[in-house]
Amino acid sequence: MSDPAYKLELQDISRVYDGQAVVDGLSIRLSAGEVTCLLGPSGCGKSTTLRIAAGVDQQTTGRVMIDGQIVSGPSDHMPPEERQIGLMFQDFALFPHLDVERNVGFGLKGPRSKKKARVKELLQKVDLDGYQSKYPHQLSGGEQQRVALARALAPKPQVMLMDEPFSGLDDRLRDDVRDATLELLKAENTAVLLVTHEPEEAMRMADQIALMRNGKIVQAGAPYNIYNAPVDKAAAAFFSDVNVIKGSVTNALTETPFGQFLTPGMVDDTEVEIIIRPQHLKLDFDRQGRGPNPTVADGVPARGMVKRARYLGHQSLVEFMMDYDGSVLKVLMPGVFLPKPDTPLWLSMRRDRCFLFKK
């Protein structure tokens, strides 16, 4: 059953090409004023899902609902122009022969005065009022993106579909444009489905993240929950570098160089992997834990030799070759910390920031 409280619903969507499911049993719901990010690596089915929602591609099975109404199903397929959706892609696709005012007002109907007022309203919101007579080639990349956003919002769509719309902008500009875009979309109370392969972008913009892999949603939820409670090792690793410590279960415990880890409910000899992000490993200056702020939760220190240290601007990345098995672990330290290669240091792990998965 559909729920008109949701502006967009994809119900058990699959898309098969040449016998292969590119999208496989995917379901998602969007509410007004909510940004949902489809996040995943290239080729996982994100853009295909977006095209199905837009109506430029048709699912093999499943239904697409907008505002509680079927727009695509076994016997119905409404074309994109009738779906009350806005579209934004990597290519801003502005008409080069039209000025800003005519680009933004292109899809508007009704009296000229009303269209002109709507264009002016949106250009004010994207801080481009006064640019009405300029042409796309006279604008910067960020200005073109804001014109494209204003054009997509001009007809007051219920749903905005965005396929990596910020990827063409340089890093310094991207954050400002993303923030301004998000503010405007929220002000217009638009339901947004944003496709991206960048975890940072999803964390920055999304109310909900749907993490995709091989055509399926493997985990969905608020950014905080997705980051801090990943469903598996691959989900954890998609958001940042991870360190992996391997072990085997004996009497509901896993022995590691950092001490024993509780592994209740797992039978003996089960192979497990303990995952910890580089920022959650701690450095000690000797095996008694006389580093900064030692705690019982840090467990047993294990010794490693500095292999490489690099300064990243606001933090330092230090790589260690561990004595116990020759594996390499990475540690992120705030500020400048550049020990010389072959310096011995002791590492300890924050137990509360570890994830444990069966291998």
XYZ file of C-alpha atoms in Angstrom:
359
model
C 0.000 0.000 0.000
C 1.121 3.548 -0.707
C 1.181 6.322 1.836
C 0.452 9.880 0.615
C 2.610 11.140 3.502
C 5.580 10.059 1.380
C 6.399 12.192 -1.643
C 8.365 9.436 -3.379
C 8.215 5.674 -2.911
C 10.130 3.029 -4.778
C 8.536 -0.329 -3.993
C 10.573 -3.502 -4.583
C 12.230 -2.071 -7.694
C 14.351 -4.303 -9.916
C 15.982 -3.512 -13.249
C 17.397 -6.337 -15.337
C 19.738 -5.844 -18.307
C 20.799 -8.869 -20.359
C 19.767 -11.208 -17.585
C 21.647 -9.319 -14.863
C 19.887 -7.380 -12.082
C 21.471 -3.917 -11.926
C 18.895 -2.911 -9.289
C 17.619 -5.783 -7.175
C 14.530 -5.543 -4.936
C 15.158 -1.946 -3.831
C 12.616 -0.077 -1.690
C 12.906 3.490 -0.408
C 10.621 6.282 0.853
C 11.098 10.051 0.897
C 9.180 12.632 2.927
C 8.743 16.316 2.152
C 11.735 18.408 3.206
C 13.918 15.305 3.626
C 17.206 14.618 1.828
C 17.984 10.961 1.194
C 21.345 10.001 -0.310
C 21.870 6.904 -2.401
C 25.509 6.234 -1.575
C 27.754 3.605 -3.052
C 30.601 2.812 -5.447
C 30.379 3.274 -9.196
C 28.304 0.593 -10.869
C 26.218 -0.322 -7.818
C 22.898 0.831 -9.381
C 22.520 4.336 -7.917
C 22.037 6.248 -11.162
C 19.799 3.533 -12.607
C 17.580 3.880 -9.526
C 17.445 7.639 -10.031
C 16.545 7.269 -13.722
C 13.726 4.901 -12.789
C 12.382 7.422 -10.277
C 12.605 10.122 -12.957
C 10.834 8.014 -15.558
C 13.636 8.094 -18.126
C 14.156 4.374 -17.491
C 11.534 1.784 -16.548
C 11.911 -0.881 -13.918
C 11.554 -4.567 -14.742
C 9.482 -5.175 -11.603
C 8.123 -3.017 -8.787
C 6.277 0.300 -8.563
C 7.120 3.998 -8.392
C 4.757 6.220 -6.377
C 4.720 10.014 -6.189
C 2.494 11.624 -3.568
C 0.655 8.324 -3.092
C -0.129 7.871 -6.784
C 1.290 5.171 -9.064
C 3.426 6.758 -11.774
C 5.057 3.536 -12.934
C 3.979 -0.047 -12.419
C 3.111 -3.216 -14.337
C 0.494 -1.426 -16.445
C 1.322 2.279 -16.012
C 4.270 4.459 -16.960
C 3.951 8.221 -16.659
C 6.530 10.192 -18.672
C 9.021 12.385 -16.781
C 7.414 15.696 -17.738
C 4.156 14.702 -16.009
C 5.678 13.568 -12.689
C 6.187 16.909 -10.890
C 9.859 16.201 -10.372
C 12.973 18.336 -10.698
C 16.158 16.954 -12.214
C 19.773 18.001 -11.658
C 22.738 16.173 -13.119
C 26.537 16.515 -13.259
C 26.149 18.523 -16.456
C 24.147 21.627 -15.564
C 22.537 21.445 -19.045
C 21.758 25.152 -19.277
C 20.637 26.423 -22.674
C 23.616 28.410 -23.997
C 21.456 30.607 -26.263
C 19.132 31.685 -23.418
C 19.947 34.212 -20.711
C 19.588 33.380 -17.022
C 16.018 34.647 -16.781
C 14.811 32.528 -19.690
C 16.785 29.489 -18.504
C 15.180 29.603 -15.055
C 11.700 30.313 -16.453
C 11.902 27.735 -19.245
C 9.511 25.202 -17.707
C 7.067 27.708 -16.227
C 3.531 28.216 -17.498
C 1.063 31.045 -16.936
C 1.120 34.840 -17.260
C 4.489 36.423 -18.012
C 4.314 38.621 -14.921
C 3.855 35.605 -12.657
C 6.723 33.736 -14.325
C 8.961 36.783 -14.022
C 8.136 37.105 -10.299
C 8.920 33.410 -9.676
C 12.258 33.702 -11.497
C 13.198 36.795 -9.484
C 12.199 35.069 -6.229
C 14.444 32.096 -6.955
C 17.372 34.162 -8.168
C 17.189 36.114 -4.925
C 17.283 32.843 -2.993
C 20.381 31.643 -4.857
C 21.987 35.085 -4.540
C 21.926 35.776 -8.290
C 19.353 38.563 -8.530
C 20.637 41.000 -11.136
C 22.065 38.200 -13.303
C 18.871 37.864 -15.354
C 20.429 39.119 -18.606
C 23.691 37.171 -18.348
C 24.341 34.067 -20.444
C 25.722 30.736 -19.155
C 29.199 31.303 -20.654
C 29.466 34.497 -18.574
C 28.970 32.594 -15.297
C 31.350 30.649 -13.074
C 30.769 26.954 -12.427
C 29.182 27.695 -9.060
C 26.885 30.320 -10.578
C 25.831 27.927 -13.337
C 25.024 25.302 -10.718
C 22.839 27.748 -8.810
C 21.011 28.731 -12.013
C 20.408 25.034 -12.727
C 19.036 24.613 -9.201
C 16.721 27.620 -9.595
C 15.469 26.255 -12.936
C 14.786 22.818 -11.439
C 12.861 24.382 -8.523
C 10.922 26.932 -10.596
C 7.859 24.700 -11.266
C 7.713 23.812 -7.524
C 8.370 20.076 -7.925
C 7.396 17.752 -5.103
C 10.539 15.695 -5.625
C 14.075 16.722 -6.641
C 16.342 14.056 -8.150
C 20.048 14.919 -8.149
C 22.809 12.839 -9.739
C 26.206 13.978 -8.376
C 25.364 17.632 -9.134
C 28.430 19.045 -7.350
C 31.114 16.818 -8.864
C 32.109 19.426 -11.464
C 32.924 22.081 -8.861
C 36.341 22.606 -7.294
C 36.771 21.589 -3.669
C 36.895 25.111 -2.237
C 33.613 26.081 -3.909
C 31.800 22.796 -3.443
C 31.049 23.098 0.273
C 29.549 26.575 -0.057
C 27.368 25.578 -3.010
C 26.226 22.375 -1.284
C 25.249 24.278 1.853
C 23.346 26.925 -0.115
C 21.586 24.228 -2.156
C 20.570 22.307 0.948
C 19.220 25.454 2.597
C 17.074 26.288 -0.430
C 15.752 22.745 -0.852
C 14.739 22.686 2.814
C 13.075 26.107 2.484
C 11.065 24.836 -0.504
C 10.071 21.693 1.505
C 11.193 19.510 -1.391
C 11.783 15.774 -1.032
C 15.286 15.115 -2.376
C 16.917 11.941 -3.672
C 20.647 12.597 -4.132
C 23.039 10.156 -5.772
C 26.683 10.341 -4.726
C 29.734 8.120 -4.368
C 31.310 10.474 -1.812
C 30.671 9.549 1.843
C 31.579 13.053 3.023
C 28.934 14.573 0.761
C 26.297 12.137 1.988
C 27.187 12.814 5.632
C 27.087 16.569 5.033
C 23.755 16.710 3.200
C 21.596 13.731 4.088
C 18.866 13.225 6.630
C 18.938 9.555 5.639
C 21.602 7.521 3.839
C 20.859 4.382 1.829
C 24.136 2.526 1.307
C 24.047 0.504 -1.922
C 26.089 -2.457 -3.067
C 25.475 -4.689 -6.093
C 22.031 -3.243 -6.760
C 20.757 -3.620 -3.203
C 20.460 -1.344 -0.178
C 22.663 -3.019 2.419
C 22.055 -0.467 5.186
C 19.836 2.577 5.633
C 19.507 5.126 8.404
C 20.641 8.469 9.763
C 24.278 9.393 8.981
C 25.325 9.046 12.644
C 23.938 5.515 12.855
C 25.358 4.395 9.519
C 28.825 5.632 10.492
C 28.858 4.370 14.074
C 27.016 1.072 13.620
C 28.069 -0.313 10.224
C 26.398 -3.533 9.167
C 29.646 -5.152 7.983
C 33.324 -4.500 7.315
C 32.690 -3.155 3.810
C 30.169 -0.636 5.165
C 32.671 0.577 7.758
C 35.465 0.805 5.188
C 33.323 2.802 2.741
C 33.311 5.793 5.099
C 36.992 5.824 6.068
C 40.187 3.832 6.247
C 39.960 0.957 8.698
C 42.425 -1.257 10.527
C 41.685 -4.970 10.690
C 42.844 -7.235 13.537
C 42.108 -10.922 12.957
C 41.438 -13.566 15.585
C 39.699 -16.819 16.455
C 37.033 -17.432 19.109
C 37.746 -19.625 22.137
C 35.243 -19.845 25.007
C 33.401 -16.723 23.781
C 36.667 -14.749 23.792
C 38.988 -13.664 21.002
C 42.647 -13.298 21.881
C 44.472 -10.397 20.195
C 47.740 -8.534 20.784
C 45.559 -5.831 22.357
C 44.056 -8.221 24.907
C 40.933 -10.361 24.919
C 37.695 -9.287 23.233
C 34.309 -10.597 24.271
C 32.641 -12.502 21.413
C 29.482 -13.938 23.001
C 27.270 -16.221 20.964
C 30.069 -17.330 18.639
C 31.183 -20.934 18.567
C 34.806 -21.910 19.117
C 37.194 -21.532 16.168
C 35.007 -18.921 14.462
C 37.299 -16.562 12.533
C 36.522 -12.915 13.308
C 37.784 -9.495 12.300
C 37.983 -6.567 14.712
C 37.669 -3.276 12.852
C 38.864 0.068 14.180
C 39.286 3.393 12.408
C 42.722 5.104 12.460
C 41.472 7.991 14.619
C 40.435 5.574 17.363
C 43.820 3.922 17.867
C 45.836 5.526 20.639
C 49.595 5.985 20.940
C 51.480 5.241 24.138
C 55.121 6.007 24.746
C 55.817 2.733 26.597
C 54.025 -0.499 27.415
C 52.804 0.809 30.775
C 50.474 3.121 28.863
C 52.112 6.377 29.919
C 50.685 8.175 26.921
C 48.087 10.940 27.137
C 45.050 10.041 29.285
C 45.365 6.242 29.561
C 42.169 4.352 30.529
C 41.228 0.770 31.327
C 39.063 0.748 28.197
C 42.202 1.096 26.075
C 43.151 -2.535 26.781
C 46.636 -3.992 26.382
C 49.240 -1.969 24.439
C 50.973 -3.623 21.468
C 54.320 -2.458 20.075
C 54.947 -1.315 16.513
C 57.707 0.421 14.586
C 56.987 3.630 12.718
C 57.024 2.897 9.003
C 55.906 6.255 7.620
C 54.469 9.554 8.909
C 52.745 12.223 6.828
C 51.259 15.585 7.711
C 47.779 16.075 6.184
C 47.162 19.700 7.111
C 45.074 19.411 10.270
C 46.203 15.969 11.376
C 49.010 13.459 10.890
C 48.810 9.921 9.515
C 51.314 7.500 11.044
C 51.740 3.935 9.764
C 53.158 1.218 12.022
C 54.519 -2.230 11.307
C 53.379 -4.299 14.265
C 55.759 -6.623 16.083
C 53.190 -9.364 16.612
C 52.587 -10.288 12.937
C 54.191 -7.685 10.665
C 50.834 -6.180 9.730
C 50.525 -2.432 9.104
C 48.160 -0.319 11.202
C 47.332 3.336 10.578
C 46.855 5.971 13.271
C 45.483 9.502 12.824
C 46.834 12.037 15.280
C 45.581 15.626 15.667
C 47.998 18.370 14.682
C 51.640 17.714 13.792
C 53.075 14.364 14.889
C 55.886 13.109 12.656
C 58.029 10.479 14.429
C 61.006 9.186 12.475
C 60.882 5.776 10.764
C 61.829 2.822 12.980
C 60.789 4.656 16.159
C 59.153 2.078 18.488
C 55.797 3.121 19.983
C 52.958 1.319 21.707
C 49.413 1.291 20.350
C 46.211 0.645 22.247
C 42.606 0.356 21.072
C 39.444 2.056 22.241
C 37.191 -0.929 22.862
C 34.021 1.161 22.570
C 34.971 2.201 19.016
C 35.684 -1.278 17.667
C 33.391 -3.280 15.377
C 33.508 -7.065 15.373
C 32.373 -9.178 12.411
C 32.632 -12.796 11.374
C 35.261 -13.208 8.680
